[in-house]
């Protein structure tokens, strides 16, 4: 072995054996935004055997302040985050098998993605996907590490199926998303802090040191200098539909699938066809060109169409981002106007 | 009344008696929050009925969606 991991091996809680375990494991990072890029970089530098990273979005300039794997060139060319992240992660550590997917995570995709995965880490920006991860993790008995942040506040919790309460126990209801991110922003150090907590818990799990897990719900506000840590064991409910005695995994059912989502802080709505499609972007370009209004830009992964105050971005998998609105019905109208 | 909220000494207006009123005071009443009082979690159904006393140690952890 090269000395790439020497400092990590010297760290006595990992050691030579721990490092070998790390290198034999597969971690799934869901989301390649602020948390996801931090997590991806940490895990790849640590030498995790295989890292899968998935994301539905592409890089924009407003990401660069905190999404550490991306460059100005990625933003100029609107490179999908999963593509840009993989490229950078490969440069960082070619030993690691890096798999990336440009997709919106749904039940079907997650069922595929979690095959052979040892741990799932949360790099998402919404509760819909987290509750989906939570149910999948319970169903297939995979530990997962929740993390989230907004403004200068962040929190994290490690969920071990069969042992700890799950996210559904903790939340009880689905919080109304978007209210915060749209208005209050986020600073980079709080992202790093959440990522630090998440990565450390993942490393403990990877080397099998469950004794050292934090076991508490942790939260902090770096600007207000607050630090909270709560034992939430008591919150675990035997009646929980996700992790209780008779689980029904409610978030894996069709009714809970989100077809249209307002993207946090982006003034953007995502619309997803009921089933993935292979959209012919060249054909779409012809159609839009014939319409005669608006500006079309294209790269191998997506087509961007700007008209008036709005911009629509069409992905090959059928998804469409409608920028310039937070109104799902308006977005759907525009979508159907073009896609039919 | 003086209590400790998230490790900091906080002086609450006299009108605040319950956990529910405390959450409203911090504009957290419509948010998903886990409340711990004197190292015991307060069940969400008990927020209205749980009365805060002088010197109580209260921790509030809000769930957020960003990331």
XYZ file of N, CA and C in Angstrom, chain A residues 34-35 125-127 130 146 148-150 153 155 170-172 175 217 219 224 226 228-231 234, chain B residues 5-8 31-36 40-45 59-67:
150
model
N -24.431 20.898 -1.342
C -23.428 21.327 -0.373
C -22.960 20.138 0.483
N -23.916 19.457 1.124
C -23.539 18.316 1.967
C -22.933 17.202 1.127
N -31.726 17.864 0.033
C -32.160 19.172 0.527
C -33.670 19.190 0.769
N -34.259 18.019 0.933
C -35.713 18.009 1.134
C -36.142 16.802 1.967
N -37.299 16.948 2.621
C -37.780 15.876 3.494
C -38.398 14.722 2.712
N -35.656 12.373 2.018
C -35.138 11.805 3.271
C -36.075 10.734 3.823
N -28.489 11.087 8.757
C -29.204 12.316 8.395
C -28.326 13.532 8.673
N -28.554 18.047 7.852
C -29.250 19.149 7.195
C -28.735 20.464 7.747
N -28.902 21.526 6.966
C -28.468 22.827 7.449
C -29.182 23.942 6.716
N -29.259 25.064 7.371
C -29.803 26.279 6.786
C -29.258 27.449 7.615
N -27.199 27.238 10.973
C -27.700 26.174 11.840
C -27.633 24.826 11.124
N -27.798 20.215 11.772
C -28.036 19.106 12.699
C -27.762 17.783 12.011
N -38.926 10.648 14.670
C -38.472 11.957 15.140
C -39.359 13.087 14.633
N -39.789 12.970 13.373
C -40.545 14.071 12.771
C -42.031 13.998 13.088
N -42.577 12.792 13.070
C -44.021 12.522 13.220
C -44.851 13.085 12.074
N -42.438 17.971 7.639
C -42.348 19.431 7.739
C -42.602 20.070 6.382
N -28.979 13.099 19.008
C -29.305 14.102 17.995
C -28.482 15.347 18.310
N -27.245 19.287 17.260
C -27.499 20.464 16.431
C -26.649 21.624 16.931
N -24.621 31.826 16.332
C -25.121 32.143 17.673
C -24.326 31.435 18.765
N -24.393 28.288 19.603
C -25.204 27.299 20.326
C -24.751 25.896 19.959
N -26.393 21.963 20.812
C -27.382 21.156 21.514
C -27.136 19.679 21.209
N -27.422 18.852 22.201
C -27.231 17.418 22.019
C -28.289 16.713 22.859
N -29.144 15.941 22.217
C -30.288 15.352 22.908
C -30.331 13.847 22.700
N -30.563 13.123 23.775
C -30.806 11.685 23.677
C -32.263 11.484 23.276
N -35.998 7.701 23.520
C -37.389 7.570 23.983
C -38.406 7.839 22.878
N -32.020 28.094 27.946
C -32.466 27.581 26.657
C -31.234 27.352 25.782
N -31.073 26.119 25.355
C -29.901 25.727 24.566
C -28.606 26.201 25.223
N -28.533 25.998 26.511
C -27.312 26.282 27.248
C -27.117 27.733 27.634
N -28.045 28.605 27.209
C -27.872 30.030 27.515
C -28.951 30.496 28.488
N -42.933 24.833 13.439
C -41.801 24.057 12.942
C -41.770 22.680 13.622
N -40.991 21.783 13.038
C -40.827 20.480 13.679
C -39.637 20.574 14.631
N -39.946 20.490 15.904
C -38.927 20.720 16.932
C -38.984 19.589 17.961
N -37.836 19.134 18.380
C -37.771 18.202 19.508
C -37.417 19.028 20.745
N -38.186 18.850 21.800
C -37.978 19.626 23.017
C -37.508 18.696 24.138
N -36.426 19.093 24.765
C -35.945 18.363 25.933
C -35.988 19.318 27.117
N -35.149 15.356 29.776
C -36.204 14.430 29.378
C -36.947 15.019 28.183
N -37.177 14.179 27.151
C -37.911 14.649 25.978
C -39.360 14.923 26.359
N -39.881 16.030 25.888
C -41.287 16.346 26.123
C -42.087 15.913 24.894
N -43.016 14.969 25.082
C -43.843 14.482 23.990
C -44.591 15.646 23.345
N -44.720 15.583 22.000
C -45.378 16.696 21.298
C -46.797 16.950 21.809
N -47.491 15.878 22.194
C -48.868 16.039 22.698
C -48.900 16.735 24.052
N -33.786 22.351 25.938
C -33.059 22.279 24.669
C -34.079 22.174 23.549
N -33.887 22.959 22.524
C -34.789 22.942 21.377
C -33.984 22.578 20.139
N -34.371 21.483 19.472
C -33.687 21.121 18.239
C -34.706 21.125 17.107
N -34.476 22.010 16.175
C -35.397 22.143 15.049
C -34.906 21.328 13.859
N -35.833 20.618 13.204
C -35.478 19.895 11.978
C -35.596 20.834 10.793
N -34.549 20.887 9.999
C -34.579 21.706 8.791
C -34.303 20.808 7.589
N -34.648 21.329 6.401
C -34.568 20.503 5.208
C -33.389 20.795 4.308
N -32.702 21.891 4.541
C -31.648 22.311 3.615
C -30.455 21.373 3.603
N -29.627 21.579 2.598
C -28.426 20.746 2.557
C -27.786 20.757 1.181
